[in-house]
XYZ file of N, CA and C in Angstrom:
447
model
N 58.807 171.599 -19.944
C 59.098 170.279 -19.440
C 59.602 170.412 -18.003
N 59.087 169.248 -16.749
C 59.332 169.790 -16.105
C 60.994 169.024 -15.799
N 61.881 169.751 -14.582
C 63.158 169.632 -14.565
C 63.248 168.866 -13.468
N 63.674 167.518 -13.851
C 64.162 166.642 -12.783
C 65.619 166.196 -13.453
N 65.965 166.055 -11.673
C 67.550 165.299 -11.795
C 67.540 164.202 -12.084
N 68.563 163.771 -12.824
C 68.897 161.902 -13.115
C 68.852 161.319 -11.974
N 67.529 161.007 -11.973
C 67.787 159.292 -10.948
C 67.916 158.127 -11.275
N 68.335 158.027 -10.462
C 69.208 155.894 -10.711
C 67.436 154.899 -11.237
N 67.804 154.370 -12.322
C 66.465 153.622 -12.394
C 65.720 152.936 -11.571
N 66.518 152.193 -10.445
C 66.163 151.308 -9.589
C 65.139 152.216 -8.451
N 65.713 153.692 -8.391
C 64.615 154.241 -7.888
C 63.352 154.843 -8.429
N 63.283 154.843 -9.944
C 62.257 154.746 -10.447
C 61.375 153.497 -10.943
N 62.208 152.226 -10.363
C 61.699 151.297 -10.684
C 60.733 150.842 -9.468
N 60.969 151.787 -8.257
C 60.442 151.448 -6.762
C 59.010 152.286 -6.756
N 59.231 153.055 -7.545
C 58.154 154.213 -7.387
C 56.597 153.530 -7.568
N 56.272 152.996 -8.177
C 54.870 152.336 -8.399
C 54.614 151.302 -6.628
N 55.954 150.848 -6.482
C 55.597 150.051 -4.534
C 54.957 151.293 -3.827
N 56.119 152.604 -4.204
C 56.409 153.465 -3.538
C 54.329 154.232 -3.253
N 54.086 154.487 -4.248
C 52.953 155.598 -4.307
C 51.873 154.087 -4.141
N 51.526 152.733 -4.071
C 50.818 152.060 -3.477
C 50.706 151.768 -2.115
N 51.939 152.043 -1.590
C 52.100 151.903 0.250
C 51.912 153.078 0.481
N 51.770 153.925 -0.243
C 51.066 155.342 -0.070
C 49.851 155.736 0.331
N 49.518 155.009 -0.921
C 47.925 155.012 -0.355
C 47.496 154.122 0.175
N 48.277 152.787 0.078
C 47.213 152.042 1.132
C 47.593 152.645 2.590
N 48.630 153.299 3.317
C 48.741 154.127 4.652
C 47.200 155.034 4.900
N 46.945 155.438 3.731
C 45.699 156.504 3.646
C 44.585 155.618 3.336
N 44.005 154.383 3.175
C 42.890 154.032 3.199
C 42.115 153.879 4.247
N 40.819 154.006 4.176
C 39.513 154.438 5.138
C 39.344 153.031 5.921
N 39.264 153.641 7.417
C 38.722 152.678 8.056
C 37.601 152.122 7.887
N 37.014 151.036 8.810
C 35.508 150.265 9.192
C 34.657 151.292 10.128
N 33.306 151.619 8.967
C 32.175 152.331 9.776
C 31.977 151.764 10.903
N 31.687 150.628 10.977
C 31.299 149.227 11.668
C 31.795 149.521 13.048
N 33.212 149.775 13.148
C 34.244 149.371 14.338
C 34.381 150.922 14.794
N 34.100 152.286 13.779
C 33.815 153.083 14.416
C 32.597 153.502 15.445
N 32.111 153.376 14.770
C 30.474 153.158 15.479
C 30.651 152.201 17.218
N 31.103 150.950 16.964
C 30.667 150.804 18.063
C 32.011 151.471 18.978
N 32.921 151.493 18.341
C 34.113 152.376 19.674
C 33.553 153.900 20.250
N 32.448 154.452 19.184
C 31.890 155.697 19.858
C 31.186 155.108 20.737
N 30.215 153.758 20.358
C 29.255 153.699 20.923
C 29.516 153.296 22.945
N 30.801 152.376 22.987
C 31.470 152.032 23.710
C 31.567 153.244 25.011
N 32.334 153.875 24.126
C 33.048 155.332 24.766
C 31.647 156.163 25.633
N 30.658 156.404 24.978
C 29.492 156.929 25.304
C 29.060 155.882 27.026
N 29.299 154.716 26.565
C 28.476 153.950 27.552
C 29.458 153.954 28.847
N 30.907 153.661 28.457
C 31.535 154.203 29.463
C 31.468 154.782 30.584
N 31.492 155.938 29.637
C 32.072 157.299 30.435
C 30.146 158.289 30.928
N 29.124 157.406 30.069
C 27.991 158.096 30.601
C 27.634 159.060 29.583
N 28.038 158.989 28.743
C 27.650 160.532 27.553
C 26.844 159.552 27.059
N 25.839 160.805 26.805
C 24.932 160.711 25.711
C 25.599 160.819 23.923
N 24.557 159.784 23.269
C 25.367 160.033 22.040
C 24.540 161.021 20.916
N 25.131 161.857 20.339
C 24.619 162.758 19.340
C 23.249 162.217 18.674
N 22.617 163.336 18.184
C 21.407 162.584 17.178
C 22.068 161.508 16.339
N 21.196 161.200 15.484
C 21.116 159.947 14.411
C 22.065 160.349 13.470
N 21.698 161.941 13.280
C 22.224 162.697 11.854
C 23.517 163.074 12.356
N 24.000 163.296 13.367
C 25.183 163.716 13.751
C 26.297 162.293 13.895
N 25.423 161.618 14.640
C 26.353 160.456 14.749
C 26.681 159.812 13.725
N 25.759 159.719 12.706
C 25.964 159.013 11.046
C 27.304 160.147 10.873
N 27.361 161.131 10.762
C 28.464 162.323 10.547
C 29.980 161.981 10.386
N 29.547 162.077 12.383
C 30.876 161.540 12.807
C 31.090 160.325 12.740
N 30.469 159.507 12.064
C 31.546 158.081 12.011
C 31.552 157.822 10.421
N 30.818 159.010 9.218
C 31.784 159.175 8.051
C 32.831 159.737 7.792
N 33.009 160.977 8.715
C 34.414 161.476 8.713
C 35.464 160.436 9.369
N 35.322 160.157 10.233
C 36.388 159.379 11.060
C 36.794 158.269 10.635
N 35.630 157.438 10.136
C 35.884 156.052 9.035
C 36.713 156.624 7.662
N 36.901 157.992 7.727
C 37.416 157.933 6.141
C 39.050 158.145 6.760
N 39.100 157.802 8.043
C 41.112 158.209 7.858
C 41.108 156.476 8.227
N 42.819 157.045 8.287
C 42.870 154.912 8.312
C 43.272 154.482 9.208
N 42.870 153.125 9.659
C 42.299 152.943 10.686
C 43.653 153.123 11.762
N 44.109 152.582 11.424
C 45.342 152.580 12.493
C 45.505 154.229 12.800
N 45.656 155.269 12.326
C 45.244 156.819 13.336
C 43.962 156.914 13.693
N 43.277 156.220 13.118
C 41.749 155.914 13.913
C 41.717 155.603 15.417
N 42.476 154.419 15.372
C 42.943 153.586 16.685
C 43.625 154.582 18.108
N 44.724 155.304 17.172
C 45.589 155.779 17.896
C 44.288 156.733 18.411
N 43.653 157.472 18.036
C 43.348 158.748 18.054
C 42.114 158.343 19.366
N 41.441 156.986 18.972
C 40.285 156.886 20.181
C 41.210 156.131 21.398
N 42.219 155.794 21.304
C 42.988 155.435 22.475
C 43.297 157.150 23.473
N 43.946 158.012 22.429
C 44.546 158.676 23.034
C 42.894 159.614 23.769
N 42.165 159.512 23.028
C 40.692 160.410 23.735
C 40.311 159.116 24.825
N 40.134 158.339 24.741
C 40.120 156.679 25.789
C 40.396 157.550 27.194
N 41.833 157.905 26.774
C 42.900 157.989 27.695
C 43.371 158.681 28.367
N 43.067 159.934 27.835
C 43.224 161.821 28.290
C 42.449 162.832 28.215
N 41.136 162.143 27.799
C 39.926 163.182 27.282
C 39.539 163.428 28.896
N 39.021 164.405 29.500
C 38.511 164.459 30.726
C 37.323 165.776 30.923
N 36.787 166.237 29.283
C 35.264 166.668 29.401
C 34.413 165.955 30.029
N 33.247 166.505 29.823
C 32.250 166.212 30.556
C 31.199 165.819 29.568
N 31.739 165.664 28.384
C 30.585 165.292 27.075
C 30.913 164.486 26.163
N 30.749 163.579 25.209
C 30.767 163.068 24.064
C 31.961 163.781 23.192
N 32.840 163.043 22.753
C 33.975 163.830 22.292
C 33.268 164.013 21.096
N 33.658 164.910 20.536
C 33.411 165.104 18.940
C 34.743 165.295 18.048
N 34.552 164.643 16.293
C 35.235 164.390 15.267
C 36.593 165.282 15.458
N 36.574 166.906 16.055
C 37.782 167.316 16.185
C 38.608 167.144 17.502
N 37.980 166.585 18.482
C 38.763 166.077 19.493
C 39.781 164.723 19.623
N 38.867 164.034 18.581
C 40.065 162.938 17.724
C 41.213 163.336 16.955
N 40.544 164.022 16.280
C 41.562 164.365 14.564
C 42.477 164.853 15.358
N 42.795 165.956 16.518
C 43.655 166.511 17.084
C 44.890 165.891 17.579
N 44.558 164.514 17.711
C 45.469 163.509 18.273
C 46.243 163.052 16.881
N 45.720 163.146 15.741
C 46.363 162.504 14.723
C 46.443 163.197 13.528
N 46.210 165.042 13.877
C 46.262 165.477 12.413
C 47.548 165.817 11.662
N 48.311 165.408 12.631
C 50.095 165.736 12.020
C 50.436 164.378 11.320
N 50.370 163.197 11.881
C 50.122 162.303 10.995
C 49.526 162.108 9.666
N 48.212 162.500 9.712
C 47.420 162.372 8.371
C 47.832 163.573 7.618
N 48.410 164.300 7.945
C 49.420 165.550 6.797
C 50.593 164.972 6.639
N 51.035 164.138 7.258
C 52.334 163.770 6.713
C 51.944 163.012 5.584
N 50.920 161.933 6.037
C 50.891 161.126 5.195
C 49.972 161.063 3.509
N 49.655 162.248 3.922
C 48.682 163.312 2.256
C 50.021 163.768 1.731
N 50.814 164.345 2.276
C 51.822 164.953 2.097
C 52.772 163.801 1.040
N 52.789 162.892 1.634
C 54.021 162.161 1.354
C 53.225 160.962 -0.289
N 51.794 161.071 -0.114
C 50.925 160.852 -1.181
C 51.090 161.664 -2.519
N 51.110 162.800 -2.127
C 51.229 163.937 -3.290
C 52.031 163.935 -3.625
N 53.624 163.995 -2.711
C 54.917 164.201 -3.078
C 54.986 163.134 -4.117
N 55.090 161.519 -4.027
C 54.936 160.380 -4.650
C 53.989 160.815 -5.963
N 53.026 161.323 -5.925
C 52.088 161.169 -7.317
C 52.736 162.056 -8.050
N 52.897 163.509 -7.289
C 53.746 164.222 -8.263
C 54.924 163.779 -9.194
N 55.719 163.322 -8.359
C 56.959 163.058 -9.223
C 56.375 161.709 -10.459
N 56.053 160.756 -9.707
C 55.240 159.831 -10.878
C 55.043 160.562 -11.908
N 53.808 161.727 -12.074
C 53.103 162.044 -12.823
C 54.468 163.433 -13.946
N 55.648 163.496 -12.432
C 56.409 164.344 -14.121
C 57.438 163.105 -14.700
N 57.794 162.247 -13.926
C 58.292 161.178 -14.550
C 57.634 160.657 -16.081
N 56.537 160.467 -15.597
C 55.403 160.302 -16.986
C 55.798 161.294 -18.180
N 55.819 162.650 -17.964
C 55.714 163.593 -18.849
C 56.726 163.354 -19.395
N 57.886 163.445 -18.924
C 59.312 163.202 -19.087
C 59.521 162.038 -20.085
N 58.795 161.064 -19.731
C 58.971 160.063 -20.535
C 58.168 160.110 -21.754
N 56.714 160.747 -21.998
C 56.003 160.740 -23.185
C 56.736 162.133 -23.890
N 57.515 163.145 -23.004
C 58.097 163.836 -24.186
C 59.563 163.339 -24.789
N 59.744 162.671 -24.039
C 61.172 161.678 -25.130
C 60.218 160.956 -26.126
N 59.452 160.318 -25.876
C 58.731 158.924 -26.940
C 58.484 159.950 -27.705
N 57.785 161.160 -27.765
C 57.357 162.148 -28.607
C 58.398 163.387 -29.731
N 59.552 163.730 -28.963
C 60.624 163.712 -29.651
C 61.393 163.394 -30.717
N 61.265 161.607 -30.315
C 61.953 160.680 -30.731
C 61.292 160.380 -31.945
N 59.781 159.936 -31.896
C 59.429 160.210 -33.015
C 59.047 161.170 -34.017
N 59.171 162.736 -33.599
C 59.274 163.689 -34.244
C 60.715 163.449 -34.972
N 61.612 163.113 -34.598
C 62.959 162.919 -34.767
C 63.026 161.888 -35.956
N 62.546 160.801 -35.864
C 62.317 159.549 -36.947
C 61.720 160.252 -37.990
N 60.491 161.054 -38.152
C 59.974 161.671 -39.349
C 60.692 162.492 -40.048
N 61.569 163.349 -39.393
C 62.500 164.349 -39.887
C 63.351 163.426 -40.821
N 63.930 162.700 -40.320
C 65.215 162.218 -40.661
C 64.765 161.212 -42.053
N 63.689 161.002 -42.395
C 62.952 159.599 -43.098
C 62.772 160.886 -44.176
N 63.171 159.777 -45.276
C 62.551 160.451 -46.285
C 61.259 160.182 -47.071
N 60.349 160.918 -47.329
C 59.019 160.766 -47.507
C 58.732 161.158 -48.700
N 59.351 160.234 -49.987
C 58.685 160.429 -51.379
C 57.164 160.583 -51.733
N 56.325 159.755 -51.256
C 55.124 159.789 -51.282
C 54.972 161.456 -50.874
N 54.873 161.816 -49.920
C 54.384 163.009 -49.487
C 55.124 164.103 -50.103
N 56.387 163.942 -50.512
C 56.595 165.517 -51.545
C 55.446 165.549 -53.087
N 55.507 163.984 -53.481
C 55.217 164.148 -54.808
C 53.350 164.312 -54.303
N 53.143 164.195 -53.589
C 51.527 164.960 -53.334
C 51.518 166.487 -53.325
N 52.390 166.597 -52.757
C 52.494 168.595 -52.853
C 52.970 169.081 -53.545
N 53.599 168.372 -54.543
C 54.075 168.864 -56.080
C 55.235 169.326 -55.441
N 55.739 169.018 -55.018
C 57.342 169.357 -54.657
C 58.766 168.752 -55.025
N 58.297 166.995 -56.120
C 59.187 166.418 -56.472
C 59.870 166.974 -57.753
N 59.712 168.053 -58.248
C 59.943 168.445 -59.871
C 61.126 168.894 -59.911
């Protein structure tokens, strides 16, 4: 079983807000709005944009973080990128990958404890009724095993 400290209910009563603002922090941006901010950026600055197959690529990876480090991340390439080419998927992420580990991070931390909270709780319910059978006396079931004599 695993070993957690007594917490106050009210903070296990937060936990279900808690691990939904979790993930909604981590839901996937708009292909849509990626696409044209590459497409933007390209026309800009004069870059050519990747093949078909590459560009479909990079705007499934990038649409899958959320949007708001999306934002941050093509502002900050907007803003300080000063190659001479088409940024690519890790020249973004670079701007925002401490973010999106915090925030996986702080996803897991949340599911974890949920998920031993859970355990915790189905091995009391499970206990408890191991506990009720013990204690009950069960005529029916001795006199099936010939044990009432």
């Amino acid at each position: 079983m695993p070993h957690l400290p007594e917490l106050p209910p009210d903070l296990i009563d937060c936990l279900p807000e808690a691990v939904r603002h979790a993930r909604e922090a981590l839901a996937p941006g708009d292909p849509g709005e990626v696409m044209a901010a590459l497409v933007s950026l390209a026309s800009r600055r004069g870059f050519p944009l990747p093949d078909e197959i590459a560009l479909e690529l990079d705007v499934e990876v990038i649409s899958a973080w959320p949007r708001d480090l999306w934002r941050k991340a093509f502002r900050c390439v907007w803003e300080q990128f000063r190659y001479r080419r088409m940024p690519e998927v890790a020249d973004f992420h670079v701007f925002i990958e401490t973010d999106l580990a915090e925030r996986r991070s702080r996803l897991h931390r949340l599911e974890s404890l949920r998920l031993k909270l859970e355990t915790v709780r189905m091995k009391r319910a499970w206990d408890e009724e191991f506990r009720s059978r013990r204690t009950r006396p069960d005529r029916a079931g001795l006199s099936d095993r010939g044990m009432d004599r």
